[in-house]
Coordinates of C-alpha atoms in Angstrom, one line a residue:
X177 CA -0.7 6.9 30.7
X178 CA 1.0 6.7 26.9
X179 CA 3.1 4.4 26.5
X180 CA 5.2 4.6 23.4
X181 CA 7.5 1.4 23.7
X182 CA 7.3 -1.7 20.9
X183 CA 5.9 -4.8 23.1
X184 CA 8.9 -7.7 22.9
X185 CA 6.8 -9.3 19.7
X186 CA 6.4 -5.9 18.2
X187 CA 10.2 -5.3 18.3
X188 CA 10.9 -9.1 16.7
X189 CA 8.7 -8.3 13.8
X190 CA 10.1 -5.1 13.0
X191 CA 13.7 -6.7 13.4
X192 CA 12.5 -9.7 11.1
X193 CA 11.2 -7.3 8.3
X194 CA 14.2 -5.0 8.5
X195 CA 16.5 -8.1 8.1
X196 CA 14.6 -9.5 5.3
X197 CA 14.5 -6.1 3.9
X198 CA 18.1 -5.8 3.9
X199 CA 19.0 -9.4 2.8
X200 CA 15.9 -10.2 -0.1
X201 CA 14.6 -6.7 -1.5
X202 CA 18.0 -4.2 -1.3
X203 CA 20.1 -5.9 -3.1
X204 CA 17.3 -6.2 -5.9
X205 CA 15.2 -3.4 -5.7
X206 CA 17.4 -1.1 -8.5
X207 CA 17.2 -4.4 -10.9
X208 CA 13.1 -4.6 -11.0
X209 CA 12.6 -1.1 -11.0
X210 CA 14.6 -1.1 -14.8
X211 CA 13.3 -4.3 -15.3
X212 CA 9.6 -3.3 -14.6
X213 CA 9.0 -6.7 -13.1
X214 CA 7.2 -8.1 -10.2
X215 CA 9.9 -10.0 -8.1
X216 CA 7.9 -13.0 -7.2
X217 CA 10.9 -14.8 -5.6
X218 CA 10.1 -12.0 -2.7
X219 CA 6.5 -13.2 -2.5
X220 CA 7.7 -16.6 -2.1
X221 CA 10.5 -15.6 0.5
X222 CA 7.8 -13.3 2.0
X223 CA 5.2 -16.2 2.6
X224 CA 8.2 -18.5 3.9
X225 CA 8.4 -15.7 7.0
X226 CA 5.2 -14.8 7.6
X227 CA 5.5 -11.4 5.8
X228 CA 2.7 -12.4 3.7
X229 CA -0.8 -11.9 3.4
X230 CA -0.8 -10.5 7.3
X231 CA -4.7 -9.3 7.9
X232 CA -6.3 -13.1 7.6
X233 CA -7.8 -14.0 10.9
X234 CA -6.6 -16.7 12.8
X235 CA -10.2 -18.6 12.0
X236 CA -9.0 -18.9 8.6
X237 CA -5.8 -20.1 9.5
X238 CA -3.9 -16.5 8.8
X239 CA -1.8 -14.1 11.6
X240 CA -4.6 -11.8 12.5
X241 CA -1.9 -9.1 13.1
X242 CA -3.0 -5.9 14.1
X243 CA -2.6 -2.4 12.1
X244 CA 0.1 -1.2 14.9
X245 CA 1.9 -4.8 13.8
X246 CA 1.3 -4.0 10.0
X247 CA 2.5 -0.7 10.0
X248 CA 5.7 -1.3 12.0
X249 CA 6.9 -3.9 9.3
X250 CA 5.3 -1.7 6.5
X251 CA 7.7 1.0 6.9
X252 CA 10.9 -1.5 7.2
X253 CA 9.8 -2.8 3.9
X254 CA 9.0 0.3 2.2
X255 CA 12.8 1.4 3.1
X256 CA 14.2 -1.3 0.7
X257 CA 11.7 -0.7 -2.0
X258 CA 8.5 1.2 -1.7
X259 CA 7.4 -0.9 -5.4
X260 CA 8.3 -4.2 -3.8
X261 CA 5.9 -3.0 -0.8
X262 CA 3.0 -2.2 -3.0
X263 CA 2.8 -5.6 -4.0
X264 CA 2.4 -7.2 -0.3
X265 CA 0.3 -4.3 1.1
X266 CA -2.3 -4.8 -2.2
X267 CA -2.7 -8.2 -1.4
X268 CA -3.5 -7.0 2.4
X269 CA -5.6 -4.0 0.7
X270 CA -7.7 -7.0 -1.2
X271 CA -7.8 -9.3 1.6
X272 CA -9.6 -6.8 3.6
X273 CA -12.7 -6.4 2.1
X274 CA -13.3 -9.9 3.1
X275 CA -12.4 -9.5 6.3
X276 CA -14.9 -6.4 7.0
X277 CA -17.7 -7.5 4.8
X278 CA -17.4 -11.1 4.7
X279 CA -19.1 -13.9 6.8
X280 CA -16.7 -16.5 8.4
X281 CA -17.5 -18.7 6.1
X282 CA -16.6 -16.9 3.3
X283 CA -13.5 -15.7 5.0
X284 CA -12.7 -19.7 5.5
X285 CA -13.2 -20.1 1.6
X286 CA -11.9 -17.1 0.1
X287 CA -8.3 -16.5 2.6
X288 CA -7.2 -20.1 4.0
X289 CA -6.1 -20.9 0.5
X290 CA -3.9 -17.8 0.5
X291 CA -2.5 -19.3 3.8
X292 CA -1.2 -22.3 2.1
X293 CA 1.1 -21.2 -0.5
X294 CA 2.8 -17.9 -1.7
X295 CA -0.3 -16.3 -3.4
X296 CA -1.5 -12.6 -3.3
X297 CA -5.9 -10.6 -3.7
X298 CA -6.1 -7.6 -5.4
X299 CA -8.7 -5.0 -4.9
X300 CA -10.5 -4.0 -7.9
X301 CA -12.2 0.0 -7.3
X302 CA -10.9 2.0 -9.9
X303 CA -11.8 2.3 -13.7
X304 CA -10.3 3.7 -16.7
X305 CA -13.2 7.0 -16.1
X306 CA -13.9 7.0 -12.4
X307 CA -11.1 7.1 -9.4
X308 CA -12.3 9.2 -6.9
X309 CA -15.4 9.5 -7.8
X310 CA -15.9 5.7 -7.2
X311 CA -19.8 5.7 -6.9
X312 CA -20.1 6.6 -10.7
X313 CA -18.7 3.2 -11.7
X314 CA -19.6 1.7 -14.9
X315 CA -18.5 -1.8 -14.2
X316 CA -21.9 -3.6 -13.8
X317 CA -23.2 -6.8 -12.5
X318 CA -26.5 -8.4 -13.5
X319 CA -28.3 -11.5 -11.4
X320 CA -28.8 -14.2 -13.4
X321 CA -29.9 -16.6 -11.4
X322 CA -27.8 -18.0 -8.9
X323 CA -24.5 -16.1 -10.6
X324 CA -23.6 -12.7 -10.9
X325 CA -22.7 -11.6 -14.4
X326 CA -20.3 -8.9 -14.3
X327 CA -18.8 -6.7 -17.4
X328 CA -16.7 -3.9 -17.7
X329 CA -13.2 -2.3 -17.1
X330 CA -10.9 -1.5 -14.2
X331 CA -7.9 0.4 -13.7
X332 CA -4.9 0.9 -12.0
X333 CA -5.2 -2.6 -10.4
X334 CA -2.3 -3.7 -7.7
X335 CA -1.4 -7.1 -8.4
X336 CA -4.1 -7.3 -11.6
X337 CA -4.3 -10.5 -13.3
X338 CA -1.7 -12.7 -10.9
X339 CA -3.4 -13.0 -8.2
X340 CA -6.0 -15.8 -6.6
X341 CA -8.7 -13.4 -5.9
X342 CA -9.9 -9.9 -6.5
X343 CA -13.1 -8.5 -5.3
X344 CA -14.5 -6.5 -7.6
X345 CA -17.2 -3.7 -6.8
X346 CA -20.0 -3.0 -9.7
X347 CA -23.3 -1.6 -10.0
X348 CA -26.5 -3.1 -10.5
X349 CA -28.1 0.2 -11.9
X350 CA -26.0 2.9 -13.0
X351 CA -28.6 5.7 -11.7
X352 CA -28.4 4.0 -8.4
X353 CA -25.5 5.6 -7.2
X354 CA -23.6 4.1 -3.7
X355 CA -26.9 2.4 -3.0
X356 CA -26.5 0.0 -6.0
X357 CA -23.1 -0.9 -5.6
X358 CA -22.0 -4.9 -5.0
X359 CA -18.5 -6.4 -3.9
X360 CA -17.7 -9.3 -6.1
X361 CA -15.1 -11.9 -5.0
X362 CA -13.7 -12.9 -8.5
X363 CA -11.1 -15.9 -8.6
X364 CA -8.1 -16.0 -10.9
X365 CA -8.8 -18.1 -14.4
X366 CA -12.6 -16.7 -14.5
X367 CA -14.1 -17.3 -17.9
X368 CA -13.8 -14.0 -19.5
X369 CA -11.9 -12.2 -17.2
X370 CA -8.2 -10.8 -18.7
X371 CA -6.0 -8.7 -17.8
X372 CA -3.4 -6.1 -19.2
X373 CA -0.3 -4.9 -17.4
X374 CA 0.5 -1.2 -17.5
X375 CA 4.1 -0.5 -18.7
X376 CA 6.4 2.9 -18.7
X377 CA 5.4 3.8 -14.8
X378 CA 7.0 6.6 -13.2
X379 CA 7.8 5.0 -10.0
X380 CA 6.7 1.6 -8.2
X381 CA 7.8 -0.3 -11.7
X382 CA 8.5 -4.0 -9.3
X383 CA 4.9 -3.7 -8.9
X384 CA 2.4 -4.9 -11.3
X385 CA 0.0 -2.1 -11.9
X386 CA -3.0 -3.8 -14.2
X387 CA -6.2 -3.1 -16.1
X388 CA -8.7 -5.9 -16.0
X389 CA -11.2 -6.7 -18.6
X390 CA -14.7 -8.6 -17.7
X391 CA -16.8 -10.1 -20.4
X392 CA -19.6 -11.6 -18.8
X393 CA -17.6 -12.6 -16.2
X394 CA -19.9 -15.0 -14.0
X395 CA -19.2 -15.6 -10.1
X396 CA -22.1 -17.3 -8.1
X397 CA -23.9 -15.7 -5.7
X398 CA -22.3 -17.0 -2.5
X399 CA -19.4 -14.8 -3.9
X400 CA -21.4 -11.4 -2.9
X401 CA -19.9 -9.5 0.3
X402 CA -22.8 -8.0 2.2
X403 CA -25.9 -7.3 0.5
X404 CA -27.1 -5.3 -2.4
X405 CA -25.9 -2.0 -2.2
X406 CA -23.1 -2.8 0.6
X407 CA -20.1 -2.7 -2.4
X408 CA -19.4 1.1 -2.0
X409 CA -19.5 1.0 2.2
X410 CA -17.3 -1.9 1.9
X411 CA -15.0 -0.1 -0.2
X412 CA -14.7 2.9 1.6
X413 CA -14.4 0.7 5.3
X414 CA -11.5 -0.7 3.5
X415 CA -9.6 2.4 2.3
X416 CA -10.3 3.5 5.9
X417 CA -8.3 0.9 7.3
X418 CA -5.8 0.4 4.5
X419 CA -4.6 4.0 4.4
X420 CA -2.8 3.3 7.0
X421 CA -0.1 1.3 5.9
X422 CA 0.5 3.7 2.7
X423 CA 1.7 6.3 5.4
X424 CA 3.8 4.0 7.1
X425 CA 5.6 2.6 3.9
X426 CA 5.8 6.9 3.4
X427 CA 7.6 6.9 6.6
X428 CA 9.7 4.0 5.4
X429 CA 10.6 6.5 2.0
X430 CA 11.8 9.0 4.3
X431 CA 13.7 7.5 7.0
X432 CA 15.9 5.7 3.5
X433 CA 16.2 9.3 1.9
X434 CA 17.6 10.5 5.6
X435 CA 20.1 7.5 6.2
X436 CA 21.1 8.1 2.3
X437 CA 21.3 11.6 2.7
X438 CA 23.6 11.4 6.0
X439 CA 25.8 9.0 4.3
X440 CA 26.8 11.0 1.0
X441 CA 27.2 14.0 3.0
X442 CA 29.8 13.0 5.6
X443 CA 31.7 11.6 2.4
X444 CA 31.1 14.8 0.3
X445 CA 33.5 17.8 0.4
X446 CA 32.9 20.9 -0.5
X447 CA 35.5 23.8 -0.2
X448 CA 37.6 22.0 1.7
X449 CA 35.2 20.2 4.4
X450 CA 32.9 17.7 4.8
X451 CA 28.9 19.4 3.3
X452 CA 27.9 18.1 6.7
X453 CA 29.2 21.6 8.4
X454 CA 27.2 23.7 6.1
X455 CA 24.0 24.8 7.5
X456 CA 22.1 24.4 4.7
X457 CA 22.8 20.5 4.3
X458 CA 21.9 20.2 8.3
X459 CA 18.7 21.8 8.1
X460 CA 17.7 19.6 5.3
X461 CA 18.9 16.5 7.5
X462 CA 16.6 18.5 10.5
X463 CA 13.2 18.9 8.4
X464 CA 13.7 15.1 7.2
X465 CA 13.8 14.0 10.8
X466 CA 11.2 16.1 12.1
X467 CA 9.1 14.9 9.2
X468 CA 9.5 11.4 9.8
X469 CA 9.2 11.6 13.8
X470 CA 6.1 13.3 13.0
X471 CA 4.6 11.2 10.6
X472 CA 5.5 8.0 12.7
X473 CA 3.4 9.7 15.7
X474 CA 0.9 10.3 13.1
X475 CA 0.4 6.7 11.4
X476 CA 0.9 4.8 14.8
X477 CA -1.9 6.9 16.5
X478 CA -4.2 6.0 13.0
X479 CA -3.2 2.5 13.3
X480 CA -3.8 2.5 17.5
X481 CA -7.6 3.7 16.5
X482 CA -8.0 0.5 13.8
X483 CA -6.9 -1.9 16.3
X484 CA -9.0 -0.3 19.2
X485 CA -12.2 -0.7 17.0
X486 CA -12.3 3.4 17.3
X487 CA -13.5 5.9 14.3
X488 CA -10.1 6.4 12.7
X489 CA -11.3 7.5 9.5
X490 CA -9.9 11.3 10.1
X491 CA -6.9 10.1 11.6
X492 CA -6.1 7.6 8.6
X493 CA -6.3 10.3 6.0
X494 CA -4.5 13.1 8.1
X495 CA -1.8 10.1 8.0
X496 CA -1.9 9.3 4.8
X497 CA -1.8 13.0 3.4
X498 CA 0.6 14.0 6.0
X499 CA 2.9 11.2 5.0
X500 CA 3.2 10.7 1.8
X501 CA 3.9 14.2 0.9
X502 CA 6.5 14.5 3.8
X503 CA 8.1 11.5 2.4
X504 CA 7.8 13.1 -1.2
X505 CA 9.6 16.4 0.4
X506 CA 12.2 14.3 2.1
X507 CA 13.0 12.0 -1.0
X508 CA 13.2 15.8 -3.2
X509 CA 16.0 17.4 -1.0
X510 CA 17.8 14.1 -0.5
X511 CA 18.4 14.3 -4.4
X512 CA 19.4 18.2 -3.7
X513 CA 21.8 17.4 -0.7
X514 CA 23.5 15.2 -3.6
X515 CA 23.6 17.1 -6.1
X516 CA 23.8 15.8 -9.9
X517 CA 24.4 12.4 -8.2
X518 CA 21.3 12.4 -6.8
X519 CA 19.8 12.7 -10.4
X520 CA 21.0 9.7 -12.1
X521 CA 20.1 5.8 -11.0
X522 CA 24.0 5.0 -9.6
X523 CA 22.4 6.9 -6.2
X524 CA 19.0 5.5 -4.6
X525 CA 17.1 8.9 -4.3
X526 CA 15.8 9.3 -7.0
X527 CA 14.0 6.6 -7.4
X528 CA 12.5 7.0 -3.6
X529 CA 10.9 10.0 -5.4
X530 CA 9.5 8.3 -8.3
X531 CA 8.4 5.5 -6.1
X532 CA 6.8 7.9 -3.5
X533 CA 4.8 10.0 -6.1
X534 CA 2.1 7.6 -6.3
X535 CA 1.7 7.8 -2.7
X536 CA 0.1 10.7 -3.0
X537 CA -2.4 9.7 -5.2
X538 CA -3.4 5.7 -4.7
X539 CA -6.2 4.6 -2.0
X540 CA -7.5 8.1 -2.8
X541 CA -5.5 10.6 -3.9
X542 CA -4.2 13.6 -0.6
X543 CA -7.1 16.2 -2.2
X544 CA -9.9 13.5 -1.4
X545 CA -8.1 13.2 2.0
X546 CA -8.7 16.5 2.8
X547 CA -11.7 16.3 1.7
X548 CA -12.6 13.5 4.3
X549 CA -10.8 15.7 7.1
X550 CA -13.0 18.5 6.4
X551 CA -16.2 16.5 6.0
X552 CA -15.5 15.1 9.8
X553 CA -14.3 18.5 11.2
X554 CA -17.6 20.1 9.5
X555 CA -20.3 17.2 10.5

């Protein structure tokens, strides 16, 4: 039998994250986006509740919360600010490498820390050449020794520079394709390893986008996740998982562009009445709801699979694709149903649709989605 009701802790945390929503990232979310700053008085507040870093297992002191869990906060986060989000579900998106490719031990050393004061990972895939096309990185890493010595440049880096740890993927032979790939677990400070923060974003501006810059940045080898040649599985075990929460902050988009949407129109007049009687506005309001109703099913069923220990790797992109361009939809006829209000900053919407955009294209953009889709309905 389905069963689609919250369990009595899933319903706290979802009341907890929509109260800190509404009391630490509202209020602030406009003044960060202009200001293109990370608010790290959230990451501190964040940590304080336990809205922080949720992935570490309970062997390395962390929640252990499940993806169901994750994605039910997710989208009452991504309702106040969808930027804001970024930066806590990065930190979970570089804490998870560790947690599928990592030995307990490592797990101990690399995430208790992070349990101890307000601290955020990153995950380092992308470069300035190579997105989707991440087995043709050029970032490389050399054994010398007992120490990896990596060099190179990546891009497009959630939480780049700031935080504690980063893993890293490279190659040890840049013929070798996926088979040469290592992950790296690179702490903050490393000799030779810099960072530069990318300015004049779209959308997402509270979050720190960066590109990072190794010089012969040396890590030993106890800081190698898997073996040689496990760097590009990790990574893609990773973006299996992690997908999910990107379609649950998309549902978090929408459901904000529907409550705004609703609002102004029961105050806006139009020929004498209230736009709400015009079926035009209603169907808008209709397609938004169906969207998001949809897209919840969606994203919970993906997120239901993770935490079962299923294959979910269909699912999560059909929930990542799905969502993020339903939420992009949604945000783009909330700015209609307002009109020219709904094209200048006083309004929220339109910077749900800036923020939303990148939805579509981060943890691999909606074509390689479908691409993964078709791959599984083909195989």
């Amino acid at each position: 039998m389905i069963d689609f009701s919250l369990t009595d802790e899933q319903k706290q945390l979802q009341q907890l994250a929509r109260d800190f929503t509404r009391r630490e990232i509202m209020p602030i979310a406009s003044e960060y986006d202009q200001k293109e700053e990370l608010p790290w008085q959230v990451v501190e507040k964040a940590f304080e509740v336990g809205l922080l870093n949720l992935s570490i297992p309970e062997h390395a002191g962390g929640l252990e919360l499940g993806m169901l869990d994750e994605s039910i906060i997710g989208e009452e986060i991504a309702y106040g600010c969808m930027g804001i989000y970024t930066v806590l579900m990065a930190s979970d998106l570089g804490i998870t490498p560790i947690v599928v490719g990592g030995t307990e031990e490592q797990q101990k050393r690399f995430l208790t820390p992070l349990t101890q004061k307000p601290s955020l990972a990153a995950f380092a895939l992308s470069e300035p050449n190579n997105g989707s096309d991440a087995a043709a990185m050029s970032t490389t890493a050399v054994l010398d020794g007992d120490e990896w010595v990596i060099n190179g440049t990546k891009m497009w880096i959630s939480n780049g520079g700031i935080a504690e740890i980063t893993v890293v993927f490279a190659t040890t032979d840049k013929a070798g394709g996926h088979r040469a790939t290592v992950a790296l677990v690179v702490p903050k400070g490393a000799a030779g390893f810099s960072s530069n923060k990318i300015k004049h974003k779209m959308g997402q501006r509270a979050s720190l986008t960066a590109e990072l810059v190794f010089e012969n940045v040396r890590v030993p080898k106890e800081n190698q996740l898997g073996g040689l040649g496990d760097g590009f599985k990790i990574a893609m075990k990773t973006l299996d998982k992690t997908r999910v929460p990107v379609a649950a902050g998309s549902v978090g988009v929408a459901r904000r562009a529907l409550d705004e949407s609703i609002k102004y129109a029961k105050e806006r007049e139009a020929f004498g009445k209230p736009i709400t009687t015009y079926q035009a506005i209603q169907f808008k309001l209709a397609e938004m709801a169906m969207g998001i109703e949809t897209g919840r099913l969606m994203t919970w069923k993906a997120a239901w699979l993770v935490d079962q220990g299923k294959p979910h790797a269909t699912e999560a992109a059909i929930a990542k694709a799905y969502c993020s361009e339903m939420a992009f939809d949604a945000a783009n006829e909330a700015i209609q149903v307002h009109g020219g209000y709904g094209y200048v900053g006083e309004y929220p919407v339109e910077k749900l649709l800036r923020d939303v955009k990148l939805n579509t294209i981060y943890e691999g953009t909606n074509e390689i989605q479908r691409v993964i889709i078709a791959r599984n309905l083909l195989k």
